[in-house]
Amino acid sequence: MDYGSWLERLMKMDDGAWKRHANPWSAWTRTVILPLLALAIWSRVWIGWWCLVPIALLILWTFVNPRVFPPPGTTDHWMSKATFGERVWLNRKARPIPAHHGRAAHILSAVGALGIPPFAYGLIVYEFWAVVAGLTAVLLAKLWFLDRMVWLYEDMKDQDPAYSSWLY
């Protein structure tokens, strides 16, 4: 089992949740979770243990976000297609994808993972620039990954009627 499939099961992403998550508001509001989490963790210097309240709210938001927004009126948005690409990516064992998309996704995931140690270190020792460097690496890799997911979806949408039905 790969990490993405495990996370999808943990998040209980059924078709209804994916339709709602295709709303650009859902996907874009998830991109600010990590910077806000950094701020919440850093806030322990100002508010002590009360920092656990915003941390818990952000974790809760991570799980409820794909379900809060309504399905979009149209899915002809960059971010909607990015979520479609993620679905295609997660389904790659059942419906193989072109190899170049798989390589790019793995490389970008690795680049994003390289940002986690300085990000975590900076939050532990209050090193602002380490947090910024790590956060930048993670977010840029994630946004580039999402761009690749749009490309993947565009390449695969005509290969499977289910995939093409997501676009309206």
Short mmCIF file of C-alpha atoms in Angstrom, two decimals:
data_model
loop_
_atom_site.label_atom_id
_atom_site.label_comp_id
_atom_site.label_asym_id
_atom_site.label_seq_id
_atom_site.Cartn_x
_atom_site.Cartn_y
_atom_site.Cartn_z
CA MET A 1 0.00 0.00 0.00
CA ASP A 2 1.35 3.42 -0.89
CA TYR A 3 1.17 6.56 1.22
CA GLY A 4 -1.42 8.26 -1.03
CA SER A 5 -3.87 5.37 -0.89
CA TRP A 6 -3.45 5.07 2.86
CA LEU A 7 -4.10 8.79 3.28
CA GLU A 8 -7.16 8.63 1.01
CA ARG A 9 -8.60 5.82 3.14
CA LEU A 10 -7.79 7.74 6.33
CA MET A 11 -9.55 10.81 4.95
CA LYS A 12 -12.49 8.61 3.78
CA MET A 13 -12.49 10.23 0.35
CA ASP A 14 -15.53 8.80 -1.42
CA ASP A 15 -16.94 10.16 -4.70
CA GLY A 16 -18.99 12.79 -2.87
CA ALA A 17 -15.98 14.09 -0.96
CA TRP A 18 -13.92 14.21 -4.17
CA LYS A 19 -16.69 16.19 -5.93
CA ARG A 20 -16.71 18.71 -3.11
CA HIS A 21 -12.91 18.80 -2.98
CA ALA A 22 -12.88 19.69 -6.70
CA ASN A 23 -14.25 23.07 -5.62
CA PRO A 24 -11.25 25.44 -5.96
CA TRP A 25 -12.10 26.96 -2.58
CA SER A 26 -11.58 23.58 -0.96
CA ALA A 27 -8.24 22.91 -2.60
CA TRP A 28 -6.85 26.44 -2.21
CA THR A 29 -7.81 26.68 1.46
CA ARG A 30 -5.89 23.47 2.07
CA THR A 31 -2.70 25.05 0.72
CA VAL A 32 -2.57 27.47 3.66
CA ILE A 33 -2.78 24.73 6.29
CA LEU A 34 0.99 24.20 6.58
CA PRO A 35 1.89 27.91 6.95
CA LEU A 36 -0.90 28.30 9.52
CA LEU A 37 0.30 25.17 11.31
CA ALA A 38 3.79 26.68 11.47
CA LEU A 39 2.33 29.84 12.99
CA ALA A 40 0.27 27.81 15.47
CA ILE A 41 3.30 25.79 16.57
CA TRP A 42 5.47 28.89 16.77
CA SER A 43 2.77 30.59 18.88
CA ARG A 44 3.73 28.36 21.81
CA VAL A 45 6.27 31.06 22.65
CA TRP A 46 3.44 33.57 23.10
CA ILE A 47 0.50 31.52 24.35
CA GLY A 48 2.12 28.38 25.76
CA TRP A 49 0.01 25.23 25.77
CA TRP A 50 -2.93 27.15 24.32
CA CYS A 51 -1.14 26.70 20.97
CA LEU A 52 -2.70 23.23 20.96
CA VAL A 53 -6.11 24.80 20.25
CA PRO A 54 -5.20 26.23 16.81
CA ILE A 55 -3.12 23.12 16.07
CA ALA A 56 -6.12 20.88 16.79
CA LEU A 57 -8.41 23.14 14.74
CA LEU A 58 -6.02 22.95 11.77
CA ILE A 59 -5.85 19.17 12.01
CA LEU A 60 -9.65 19.05 12.14
CA TRP A 61 -9.83 21.44 9.16
CA THR A 62 -7.55 19.11 7.19
CA PHE A 63 -10.11 16.32 7.54
CA VAL A 64 -13.35 18.28 7.14
CA ASN A 65 -12.20 20.65 4.37
CA PRO A 66 -12.96 18.29 1.44
CA ARG A 67 -16.54 18.04 2.69
CA VAL A 68 -17.42 21.63 3.62
CA PHE A 69 -17.57 23.26 0.23
CA PRO A 70 -20.29 22.41 -2.28
CA PRO A 71 -19.40 20.77 -5.59
CA PRO A 72 -18.36 23.54 -7.97
CA GLY A 73 -20.71 24.83 -10.66
CA THR A 74 -17.98 24.04 -13.17
CA THR A 75 -14.81 22.02 -12.86
CA ASP A 76 -12.98 23.85 -15.63
CA HIS A 77 -10.52 25.32 -13.12
CA TRP A 78 -6.83 24.65 -12.71
CA MET A 79 -7.26 23.54 -9.10
CA SER A 80 -10.24 21.30 -9.94
CA LYS A 81 -8.12 19.57 -12.55
CA ALA A 82 -5.31 19.26 -10.00
CA THR A 83 -7.63 17.31 -7.70
CA PHE A 84 -8.72 15.16 -10.65
CA GLY A 85 -5.07 14.46 -11.39
CA GLU A 86 -4.57 13.40 -7.78
CA ARG A 87 -7.44 10.94 -8.18
CA VAL A 88 -5.88 9.60 -11.38
CA TRP A 89 -2.54 9.37 -9.57
CA LEU A 90 -4.09 7.41 -6.70
CA ASN A 91 -5.74 5.07 -9.22
CA ARG A 92 -2.50 4.43 -11.14
CA LYS A 93 -2.31 0.76 -10.14
CA ALA A 94 -5.73 0.00 -11.59
CA ARG A 95 -5.29 2.33 -14.58
CA PRO A 96 -1.58 2.79 -15.42
CA ILE A 97 -0.31 6.28 -16.15
CA PRO A 98 2.54 7.41 -18.44
CA ALA A 99 5.92 6.78 -16.81
CA HIS A 100 7.07 10.40 -17.07
CA HIS A 101 4.20 11.50 -14.83
CA GLY A 102 5.12 8.89 -12.22
CA ARG A 103 8.79 9.95 -12.21
CA ALA A 104 7.91 13.63 -11.88
CA ALA A 105 5.47 12.97 -9.05
CA HIS A 106 8.02 10.92 -7.11
CA ILE A 107 10.77 13.50 -7.62
CA LEU A 108 8.52 16.38 -6.53
CA SER A 109 7.35 14.41 -3.49
CA ALA A 110 10.99 13.80 -2.56
CA VAL A 111 11.86 17.49 -3.00
CA GLY A 112 8.93 18.42 -0.77
CA ALA A 113 10.05 15.85 1.81
CA LEU A 114 13.50 17.48 1.86
CA GLY A 115 11.85 20.62 3.19
CA ILE A 116 10.40 18.86 6.23
CA PRO A 117 13.64 18.55 8.30
CA PRO A 118 14.56 22.27 8.19
CA PHE A 119 10.89 23.15 8.71
CA ALA A 120 10.62 20.93 11.79
CA TYR A 121 14.06 21.96 13.10
CA GLY A 122 13.16 25.64 12.75
CA LEU A 123 9.92 25.14 14.67
CA ILE A 124 11.67 23.23 17.43
CA VAL A 125 14.48 25.76 18.00
CA TYR A 126 12.67 28.92 16.84
CA GLU A 127 14.88 29.40 13.79
CA PHE A 128 12.75 31.57 11.53
CA TRP A 129 14.81 31.14 8.35
CA ALA A 130 14.87 27.37 8.68
CA VAL A 131 11.07 27.39 8.92
CA VAL A 132 10.82 29.68 5.88
CA ALA A 133 13.28 27.59 3.86
CA GLY A 134 11.55 24.32 4.70
CA LEU A 135 8.09 25.74 4.15
CA THR A 136 9.16 27.21 0.80
CA ALA A 137 10.55 23.87 -0.37
CA VAL A 138 7.42 21.99 0.70
CA LEU A 139 4.95 24.49 -0.80
CA LEU A 140 6.80 25.00 -4.08
CA ALA A 141 7.14 21.25 -4.54
CA LYS A 142 3.44 20.79 -3.71
CA LEU A 143 2.32 23.48 -6.15
CA TRP A 144 4.56 22.04 -8.86
CA PHE A 145 3.17 18.58 -8.03
CA LEU A 146 -0.36 19.96 -8.44
CA ASP A 147 0.63 21.44 -11.79
CA ARG A 148 1.88 18.01 -12.85
CA MET A 149 -1.43 16.53 -11.68
CA VAL A 150 -3.27 18.91 -14.03
CA TRP A 151 -1.01 17.69 -16.84
CA LEU A 152 -1.62 14.07 -15.83
CA TYR A 153 -5.38 14.61 -15.84
CA GLU A 154 -5.26 16.31 -19.24
CA ASP A 155 -3.30 13.35 -20.62
CA MET A 156 -5.61 10.74 -19.08
CA LYS A 157 -9.11 12.26 -19.29
CA ASP A 158 -9.79 10.82 -22.73
CA GLN A 159 -8.45 7.38 -21.74
CA ASP A 160 -11.25 6.61 -19.30
CA PRO A 161 -14.93 7.70 -19.43
CA ALA A 162 -14.99 8.08 -15.63
CA TYR A 163 -12.13 10.58 -15.79
CA SER A 164 -13.70 12.64 -18.56
CA SER A 165 -17.04 12.73 -16.67
CA TRP A 166 -15.39 14.75 -13.89
CA LEU A 167 -15.01 17.73 -16.20
CA TYR A 168 -18.18 19.80 -16.66
#
